[in-house]
Amino acid sequence: MFVGRTSVLELIGELTEPRGDHAPAGPRPIVVLTGCGGSGRTAILEEALRTWRDSTASVLVQPLVPDGDRTSLRPLLTSITLGLGVGVPGYRVTFPRSLVAQLAISADFAGLPPGDQLIRLRERLNEYKRKPALDSFLTELAHDSFALVHVQVPGLSDLVPRLAAEVTRSTLNRLYRGRRLMRFSWGDAVDWFRHQDQDFTRNAETTLIELSARAKSADPLVRRSVDDVLVAAFLADLRHSHARVRGRAPQMLLLLDDGDVPETMAFVRSLLRVRQAIADSRPTPGNRLPDPLTVVTTSAGPAAAGAVPWPGTDPVAGPRVRVDVTDLSATEVLQLSRGHDWTTSERTASVAFRLTHGHAAATEFVLRRLGKTRGCSTIRARCWTAPARTRTGTSTGTCCGSSSATSTPTGGRTTPRSRR
């Protein structure tokens, strides 16, 4: 049962709804939900996913483990790309530019003279036009990325091997238009690396070969330049996919949990850099297509630095908007209590609110525990001691002289675990 936060969900809805006829084509601001642990930020993302899952391409992602000693947004970006690529009926999302970049990065051009490097790149791109070869490549790419990033795609499995297989099948069906084709053309996906929607005049094939070499660099500035190319390709794929949809299509919805982790911060910063670079470039048919991506992320503070506070009414101008997730009101706690036990909801809500002051995760915990103690002759606030965090990540509380332990409630997650 989801209670409260209606204004925040309405803001997300306004930023995800189709653009009006005279709306600007530029990007909509990134929404940063700020609050302490257990304040309900993740629950808002999950509710937004439930709201929009049948209307537009949407995905909820959360990095699980660090990528060795170096921060890399590639597993996160790959997971986002494949997750949004599932789409919904009538909203076909494809990522040919992103796939070309991944194929180039995974190739080995070291030690080859320039002419042989070009031959290898062309052979590789030609080889992966075939459905069986691309199927194998995508499955491995998805499995490796989903092991590092938790992904919730509406209607698909939560287990890594099955999710990788389902996402791969969905991606291939869109690229090959079902089962009718066994080969396809990269179209203008390779040529995009010549201009990158920023009016460059580079050699596309040379750029892809350089991208492969620089992706292996340990230099942070070099890695950042690679990230920006990958994010620019990702955005170009989204713009062109959105432009193919008939009628006025909603924005694609990306929900990023744990916005303070290095991978997520690197992605958001790269997205902001690329959007600004496109805005500063000479207008072209490609870069003036509407930016169809709405991003909502969470933060305990660091990722929200510099974001414009949301006044609580209309969306504000600017690349990022900070929305503070406050505690539940007494009325909202009462409504939540009715979902647990309507017969004693007012008394239970009063006890819960006095104990938690509306903290979302603590309220859910107390209501659940109070619901299990209905056998007590009287439910009293003084009967309880506050839940305490233990070294094992569980919460403990006592009532009527007995103690109990329960796992962390929704909204009060501990450090994410790998699903390998």
PDB file of N, CA, C and O in Angstrom, residues 363-419:
ATOM      1  N   THR A 363       7.800   3.722  10.447  1.00  0.00           N
ATOM      2  CA  THR A 363       6.348   3.599  10.556  1.00  0.00           C
ATOM      3  C   THR A 363       5.876   2.252  10.043  1.00  0.00           C
ATOM      4  O   THR A 363       5.049   1.584  10.675  1.00  0.00           O
ATOM      5  N   GLU A 364       6.383   1.843   8.908  1.00  0.00           N
ATOM      6  CA  GLU A 364       6.011   0.540   8.350  1.00  0.00           C
ATOM      7  C   GLU A 364       6.407  -0.577   9.310  1.00  0.00           C
ATOM      8  O   GLU A 364       5.638  -1.530   9.530  1.00  0.00           O
ATOM      9  N   PHE A 365       7.575  -0.477   9.915  1.00  0.00           N
ATOM     10  CA  PHE A 365       8.038  -1.491  10.860  1.00  0.00           C
ATOM     11  C   PHE A 365       7.120  -1.555  12.082  1.00  0.00           C
ATOM     12  O   PHE A 365       6.679  -2.625  12.506  1.00  0.00           O
ATOM     13  N   VAL A 366       6.821  -0.385  12.665  1.00  0.00           N
ATOM     14  CA  VAL A 366       6.000  -0.352  13.873  1.00  0.00           C
ATOM     15  C   VAL A 366       4.591  -0.861  13.586  1.00  0.00           C
ATOM     16  O   VAL A 366       4.024  -1.640  14.367  1.00  0.00           O
ATOM     17  N   LEU A 367       4.005  -0.445  12.463  1.00  0.00           N
ATOM     18  CA  LEU A 367       2.658  -0.917  12.124  1.00  0.00           C
ATOM     19  C   LEU A 367       2.631  -2.434  11.935  1.00  0.00           C
ATOM     20  O   LEU A 367       1.683  -3.104  12.362  1.00  0.00           O
ATOM     21  N   ARG A 368       3.669  -2.961  11.316  1.00  0.00           N
ATOM     22  CA  ARG A 368       3.718  -4.406  11.119  1.00  0.00           C
ATOM     23  C   ARG A 368       3.845  -5.135  12.446  1.00  0.00           C
ATOM     24  O   ARG A 368       3.196  -6.154  12.679  1.00  0.00           O
ATOM     25  N   ARG A 369       4.680  -4.612  13.347  1.00  0.00           N
ATOM     26  CA  ARG A 369       4.850  -5.255  14.648  1.00  0.00           C
ATOM     27  C   ARG A 369       3.604  -5.103  15.525  1.00  0.00           C
ATOM     28  O   ARG A 369       3.212  -6.026  16.228  1.00  0.00           O
ATOM     29  N   LEU A 370       2.984  -3.936  15.487  1.00  0.00           N
ATOM     30  CA  LEU A 370       1.753  -3.751  16.244  1.00  0.00           C
ATOM     31  C   LEU A 370       0.660  -4.681  15.743  1.00  0.00           C
ATOM     32  O   LEU A 370      -0.151  -5.185  16.524  1.00  0.00           O
ATOM     33  N   GLY A 371       0.646  -4.921  14.448  1.00  0.00           N
ATOM     34  CA  GLY A 371      -0.339  -5.838  13.891  1.00  0.00           C
ATOM     35  C   GLY A 371      -0.162  -7.256  14.390  1.00  0.00           C
ATOM     36  O   GLY A 371      -1.112  -8.041  14.436  1.00  0.00           O
ATOM     37  N   LYS A 372       1.066  -7.616  14.779  1.00  0.00           N
ATOM     38  CA  LYS A 372       1.330  -8.962  15.281  1.00  0.00           C
ATOM     39  C   LYS A 372       1.086  -9.079  16.776  1.00  0.00           C
ATOM     40  O   LYS A 372       1.198 -10.172  17.334  1.00  0.00           O
ATOM     41  N   THR A 373       0.776  -7.960  17.449  1.00  0.00           N
ATOM     42  CA  THR A 373       0.587  -7.993  18.894  1.00  0.00           C
ATOM     43  C   THR A 373      -0.857  -7.675  19.268  1.00  0.00           C
ATOM     44  O   THR A 373      -1.127  -7.171  20.356  1.00  0.00           O
ATOM     45  N   ARG A 374      -1.792  -7.967  18.365  1.00  0.00           N
ATOM     46  CA  ARG A 374      -3.192  -7.686  18.666  1.00  0.00           C
ATOM     47  C   ARG A 374      -3.709  -8.547  19.806  1.00  0.00           C
ATOM     48  O   ARG A 374      -4.742  -8.273  20.385  1.00  0.00           O
ATOM     49  N   GLY A 375      -2.960  -9.598  20.136  1.00  0.00           N
ATOM     50  CA  GLY A 375      -3.371 -10.431  21.261  1.00  0.00           C
ATOM     51  C   GLY A 375      -3.141  -9.768  22.595  1.00  0.00           C
ATOM     52  O   GLY A 375      -3.689 -10.180  23.618  1.00  0.00           O
ATOM     53  N   CYS A 376      -2.315  -8.731  22.660  1.00  0.00           N
ATOM     54  CA  CYS A 376      -2.094  -7.996  23.905  1.00  0.00           C
ATOM     55  C   CYS A 376      -3.407  -7.328  24.331  1.00  0.00           C
ATOM     56  O   CYS A 376      -4.167  -6.845  23.489  1.00  0.00           O
ATOM     57  N   SER A 377      -3.675  -7.296  25.607  1.00  0.00           N
ATOM     58  CA  SER A 377      -4.926  -6.700  26.082  1.00  0.00           C
ATOM     59  C   SER A 377      -4.997  -5.220  25.763  1.00  0.00           C
ATOM     60  O   SER A 377      -6.066  -4.669  25.529  1.00  0.00           O
ATOM     61  N   THR A 378      -3.850  -4.536  25.777  1.00  0.00           N
ATOM     62  CA  THR A 378      -3.807  -3.104  25.485  1.00  0.00           C
ATOM     63  C   THR A 378      -2.545  -2.793  24.688  1.00  0.00           C
ATOM     64  O   THR A 378      -1.473  -3.294  25.008  1.00  0.00           O
ATOM     65  N   ILE A 379      -2.683  -1.993  23.669  1.00  0.00           N
ATOM     66  CA  ILE A 379      -1.522  -1.556  22.894  1.00  0.00           C
ATOM     67  C   ILE A 379      -1.138  -0.172  23.388  1.00  0.00           C
ATOM     68  O   ILE A 379      -1.907   0.776  23.267  1.00  0.00           O
ATOM     69  N   ARG A 380       0.012  -0.044  23.975  1.00  0.00           N
ATOM     70  CA  ARG A 380       0.417   1.222  24.565  1.00  0.00           C
ATOM     71  C   ARG A 380       1.784   1.615  24.011  1.00  0.00           C
ATOM     72  O   ARG A 380       2.645   0.766  23.786  1.00  0.00           O
ATOM     73  N   ALA A 381       1.995   2.873  23.862  1.00  0.00           N
ATOM     74  CA  ALA A 381       3.280   3.353  23.355  1.00  0.00           C
ATOM     75  C   ALA A 381       4.401   2.995  24.313  1.00  0.00           C
ATOM     76  O   ALA A 381       5.510   2.671  23.901  1.00  0.00           O
ATOM     77  N   ARG A 382       4.122   3.051  25.630  1.00  0.00           N
ATOM     78  CA  ARG A 382       5.179   2.756  26.594  1.00  0.00           C
ATOM     79  C   ARG A 382       5.534   1.279  26.607  1.00  0.00           C
ATOM     80  O   ARG A 382       6.492   0.866  27.263  1.00  0.00           O
ATOM     81  N   CYS A 383       4.746   0.446  25.905  1.00  0.00           N
ATOM     82  CA  CYS A 383       5.015  -0.988  25.818  1.00  0.00           C
ATOM     83  C   CYS A 383       6.195  -1.272  24.907  1.00  0.00           C
ATOM     84  O   CYS A 383       6.745  -2.358  24.930  1.00  0.00           O
ATOM     85  N   TRP A 384       6.551  -0.258  24.091  1.00  0.00           N
ATOM     86  CA  TRP A 384       7.550  -0.493  23.044  1.00  0.00           C
ATOM     87  C   TRP A 384       8.862   0.217  23.334  1.00  0.00           C
ATOM     88  O   TRP A 384       8.884   1.291  23.912  1.00  0.00           O
ATOM     89  N   THR A 385       9.927  -0.436  22.880  1.00  0.00           N
ATOM     90  CA  THR A 385      11.201   0.258  22.745  1.00  0.00           C
ATOM     91  C   THR A 385      11.469   0.422  21.274  1.00  0.00           C
ATOM     92  O   THR A 385      11.055  -0.403  20.468  1.00  0.00           O
ATOM     93  N   ALA A 386      12.143   1.471  20.903  1.00  0.00           N
ATOM     94  CA  ALA A 386      12.350   1.777  19.486  1.00  0.00           C
ATOM     95  C   ALA A 386      13.201   0.718  18.821  1.00  0.00           C
ATOM     96  O   ALA A 386      14.096   0.143  19.440  1.00  0.00           O
ATOM     97  N   PRO A 387      12.953   0.423  17.530  1.00  0.00           N
ATOM     98  CA  PRO A 387      13.793  -0.518  16.789  1.00  0.00           C
ATOM     99  C   PRO A 387      15.233  -0.030  16.755  1.00  0.00           C
ATOM    100  O   PRO A 387      15.486   1.166  16.659  1.00  0.00           O
ATOM    101  N   ALA A 388      16.162  -0.955  16.853  1.00  0.00           N
ATOM    102  CA  ALA A 388      17.586  -0.591  16.820  1.00  0.00           C
ATOM    103  C   ALA A 388      18.292  -1.408  15.764  1.00  0.00           C
ATOM    104  O   ALA A 388      17.987  -2.581  15.573  1.00  0.00           O
ATOM    105  N   ARG A 389      19.228  -0.798  15.059  1.00  0.00           N
ATOM    106  CA  ARG A 389      19.999  -1.493  14.035  1.00  0.00           C
ATOM    107  C   ARG A 389      21.052  -2.371  14.688  1.00  0.00           C
ATOM    108  O   ARG A 389      21.769  -1.935  15.589  1.00  0.00           O
ATOM    109  N   THR A 390      21.120  -3.626  14.273  1.00  0.00           N
ATOM    110  CA  THR A 390      22.127  -4.539  14.798  1.00  0.00           C
ATOM    111  C   THR A 390      23.252  -4.676  13.807  1.00  0.00           C
ATOM    112  O   THR A 390      23.168  -4.219  12.662  1.00  0.00           O
ATOM    113  N   ARG A 391      24.329  -5.316  14.220  1.00  0.00           N
ATOM    114  CA  ARG A 391      25.490  -5.485  13.343  1.00  0.00           C
ATOM    115  C   ARG A 391      25.190  -6.402  12.180  1.00  0.00           C
ATOM    116  O   ARG A 391      25.901  -6.416  11.192  1.00  0.00           O
ATOM    117  N   THR A 392      24.124  -7.182  12.279  1.00  0.00           N
ATOM    118  CA  THR A 392      23.775  -8.107  11.193  1.00  0.00           C
ATOM    119  C   THR A 392      22.832  -7.486  10.186  1.00  0.00           C
ATOM    120  O   THR A 392      22.412  -8.126   9.237  1.00  0.00           O
ATOM    121  N   GLY A 393      22.441  -6.213  10.410  1.00  0.00           N
ATOM    122  CA  GLY A 393      21.572  -5.539   9.447  1.00  0.00           C
ATOM    123  C   GLY A 393      20.103  -5.746   9.734  1.00  0.00           C
ATOM    124  O   GLY A 393      19.253  -5.426   8.916  1.00  0.00           O
ATOM    125  N   THR A 394      19.723  -6.335  10.900  1.00  0.00           N
ATOM    126  CA  THR A 394      18.330  -6.516  11.248  1.00  0.00           C
ATOM    127  C   THR A 394      17.910  -5.457  12.244  1.00  0.00           C
ATOM    128  O   THR A 394      18.737  -4.782  12.858  1.00  0.00           O
ATOM    129  N   SER A 395      16.611  -5.295  12.426  1.00  0.00           N
ATOM    130  CA  SER A 395      16.083  -4.352  13.386  1.00  0.00           C
ATOM    131  C   SER A 395      15.407  -5.120  14.506  1.00  0.00           C
ATOM    132  O   SER A 395      14.718  -6.112  14.258  1.00  0.00           O
ATOM    133  N   THR A 396      15.584  -4.695  15.736  1.00  0.00           N
ATOM    134  CA  THR A 396      14.974  -5.379  16.859  1.00  0.00           C
ATOM    135  C   THR A 396      14.098  -4.427  17.625  1.00  0.00           C
ATOM    136  O   THR A 396      14.343  -3.227  17.691  1.00  0.00           O
ATOM    137  N   GLY A 397      13.038  -4.939  18.210  1.00  0.00           N
ATOM    138  CA  GLY A 397      12.153  -4.144  19.038  1.00  0.00           C
ATOM    139  C   GLY A 397      11.551  -5.046  20.094  1.00  0.00           C
ATOM    140  O   GLY A 397      11.554  -6.266  19.953  1.00  0.00           O
ATOM    141  N   THR A 398      11.031  -4.490  21.161  1.00  0.00           N
ATOM    142  CA  THR A 398      10.425  -5.296  22.205  1.00  0.00           C
ATOM    143  C   THR A 398       9.028  -4.802  22.493  1.00  0.00           C
ATOM    144  O   THR A 398       8.719  -3.618  22.381  1.00  0.00           O
ATOM    145  N   CYS A 399       8.159  -5.737  22.834  1.00  0.00           N
ATOM    146  CA  CYS A 399       6.797  -5.398  23.223  1.00  0.00           C
ATOM    147  C   CYS A 399       6.344  -6.390  24.273  1.00  0.00           C
ATOM    148  O   CYS A 399       6.494  -7.600  24.090  1.00  0.00           O
ATOM    149  N   CYS A 400       5.755  -5.882  25.352  1.00  0.00           N
ATOM    150  CA  CYS A 400       5.248  -6.722  26.425  1.00  0.00           C
ATOM    151  C   CYS A 400       6.314  -7.657  26.963  1.00  0.00           C
ATOM    152  O   CYS A 400       6.051  -8.828  27.282  1.00  0.00           O
ATOM    153  N   GLY A 401       7.539  -7.167  27.014  1.00  0.00           N
ATOM    154  CA  GLY A 401       8.614  -7.932  27.610  1.00  0.00           C
ATOM    155  C   GLY A 401       9.264  -8.933  26.707  1.00  0.00           C
ATOM    156  O   GLY A 401      10.219  -9.603  27.093  1.00  0.00           O
ATOM    157  N   SER A 402       8.799  -9.071  25.459  1.00  0.00           N
ATOM    158  CA  SER A 402       9.408 -10.010  24.526  1.00  0.00           C
ATOM    159  C   SER A 402      10.149  -9.252  23.458  1.00  0.00           C
ATOM    160  O   SER A 402       9.810  -8.124  23.134  1.00  0.00           O
ATOM    161  N   SER A 403      11.195  -9.866  22.913  1.00  0.00           N
ATOM    162  CA  SER A 403      11.961  -9.211  21.855  1.00  0.00           C
ATOM    163  C   SER A 403      11.777  -9.960  20.565  1.00  0.00           C
ATOM    164  O   SER A 403      11.421 -11.128  20.547  1.00  0.00           O
ATOM    165  N   SER A 404      11.996  -9.268  19.478  1.00  0.00           N
ATOM    166  CA  SER A 404      11.867  -9.895  18.161  1.00  0.00           C
ATOM    167  C   SER A 404      12.833  -9.228  17.227  1.00  0.00           C
ATOM    168  O   SER A 404      13.337  -8.148  17.489  1.00  0.00           O
ATOM    169  N   ALA A 405      13.092  -9.889  16.114  1.00  0.00           N
ATOM    170  CA  ALA A 405      13.967  -9.321  15.084  1.00  0.00           C
ATOM    171  C   ALA A 405      13.318  -9.498  13.746  1.00  0.00           C
ATOM    172  O   ALA A 405      12.643 -10.485  13.493  1.00  0.00           O
ATOM    173  N   THR A 406      13.511  -8.544  12.908  1.00  0.00           N
ATOM    174  CA  THR A 406      12.956  -8.635  11.568  1.00  0.00           C
ATOM    175  C   THR A 406      13.938  -8.036  10.602  1.00  0.00           C
ATOM    176  O   THR A 406      14.805  -7.254  10.980  1.00  0.00           O
ATOM    177  N   SER A 407      13.820  -8.387   9.352  1.00  0.00           N
ATOM    178  CA  SER A 407      14.724  -7.845   8.347  1.00  0.00           C
ATOM    179  C   SER A 407      14.386  -6.398   8.089  1.00  0.00           C
ATOM    180  O   SER A 407      13.324  -5.911   8.453  1.00  0.00           O
ATOM    181  N   THR A 408      15.305  -5.731   7.440  1.00  0.00           N
ATOM    182  CA  THR A 408      15.131  -4.312   7.163  1.00  0.00           C
ATOM    183  C   THR A 408      13.879  -4.088   6.350  1.00  0.00           C
ATOM    184  O   THR A 408      13.670  -4.739   5.332  1.00  0.00           O
ATOM    185  N   PRO A 409      12.980  -3.177   6.729  1.00  0.00           N
ATOM    186  CA  PRO A 409      11.756  -2.935   5.983  1.00  0.00           C
ATOM    187  C   PRO A 409      12.018  -2.188   4.697  1.00  0.00           C
ATOM    188  O   PRO A 409      13.079  -1.627   4.492  1.00  0.00           O
ATOM    189  N   THR A 410      10.986  -2.149   3.843  1.00  0.00           N
ATOM    190  CA  THR A 410      11.095  -1.431   2.577  1.00  0.00           C
ATOM    191  C   THR A 410      11.410   0.025   2.833  1.00  0.00           C
ATOM    192  O   THR A 410      10.788   0.678   3.654  1.00  0.00           O
ATOM    193  N   GLY A 411      12.369   0.534   2.105  1.00  0.00           N
ATOM    194  CA  GLY A 411      12.777   1.923   2.267  1.00  0.00           C
ATOM    195  C   GLY A 411      13.964   2.053   3.184  1.00  0.00           C
ATOM    196  O   GLY A 411      14.569   3.102   3.270  1.00  0.00           O
ATOM    197  N   GLY A 412      14.351   0.969   3.895  1.00  0.00           N
ATOM    198  CA  GLY A 412      15.496   1.052   4.777  1.00  0.00           C
ATOM    199  C   GLY A 412      16.504   0.009   4.426  1.00  0.00           C
ATOM    200  O   GLY A 412      16.947  -0.779   5.256  1.00  0.00           O
ATOM    201  N   ARG A 413      16.876  -0.062   3.136  1.00  0.00           N
ATOM    202  CA  ARG A 413      17.752  -1.117   2.653  1.00  0.00           C
ATOM    203  C   ARG A 413      19.155  -0.960   3.181  1.00  0.00           C
ATOM    204  O   ARG A 413      19.639   0.129   3.408  1.00  0.00           O
ATOM    205  N   THR A 414      19.832  -2.084   3.346  1.00  0.00           N
ATOM    206  CA  THR A 414      21.242  -2.055   3.679  1.00  0.00           C
ATOM    207  C   THR A 414      22.020  -2.037   2.379  1.00  0.00           C
ATOM    208  O   THR A 414      21.472  -1.887   1.307  1.00  0.00           O
ATOM    209  N   THR A 415      23.327  -2.223   2.447  1.00  0.00           N
ATOM    210  CA  THR A 415      24.155  -2.188   1.244  1.00  0.00           C
ATOM    211  C   THR A 415      23.690  -3.255   0.262  1.00  0.00           C
ATOM    212  O   THR A 415      23.487  -4.408   0.627  1.00  0.00           O
ATOM    213  N   PRO A 416      23.464  -2.914  -1.011  1.00  0.00           N
ATOM    214  CA  PRO A 416      22.981  -3.885  -1.988  1.00  0.00           C
ATOM    215  C   PRO A 416      23.931  -5.062  -2.134  1.00  0.00           C
ATOM    216  O   PRO A 416      25.134  -4.932  -2.005  1.00  0.00           O
ATOM    217  N   ARG A 417      23.321  -6.193  -2.446  1.00  0.00           N
ATOM    218  CA  ARG A 417      24.125  -7.403  -2.635  1.00  0.00           C
ATOM    219  C   ARG A 417      24.115  -7.799  -4.099  1.00  0.00           C
ATOM    220  O   ARG A 417      23.163  -7.578  -4.824  1.00  0.00           O
ATOM    221  N   SER A 418      25.191  -8.438  -4.488  1.00  0.00           N
ATOM    222  CA  SER A 418      25.270  -8.916  -5.876  1.00  0.00           C
ATOM    223  C   SER A 418      24.317 -10.082  -6.068  1.00  0.00           C
ATOM    224  O   SER A 418      24.071 -10.866  -5.164  1.00  0.00           O
ATOM    225  N   ARG A 419      23.752 -10.185  -7.272  1.00  0.00           N
ATOM    226  CA  ARG A 419      22.840 -11.292  -7.576  1.00  0.00           C
ATOM    227  C   ARG A 419      23.521 -12.323  -8.440  1.00  0.00           C
ATOM    228  O   ARG A 419      22.896 -13.041  -9.193  1.00  0.00           O
TER     229      ARG A 419
END
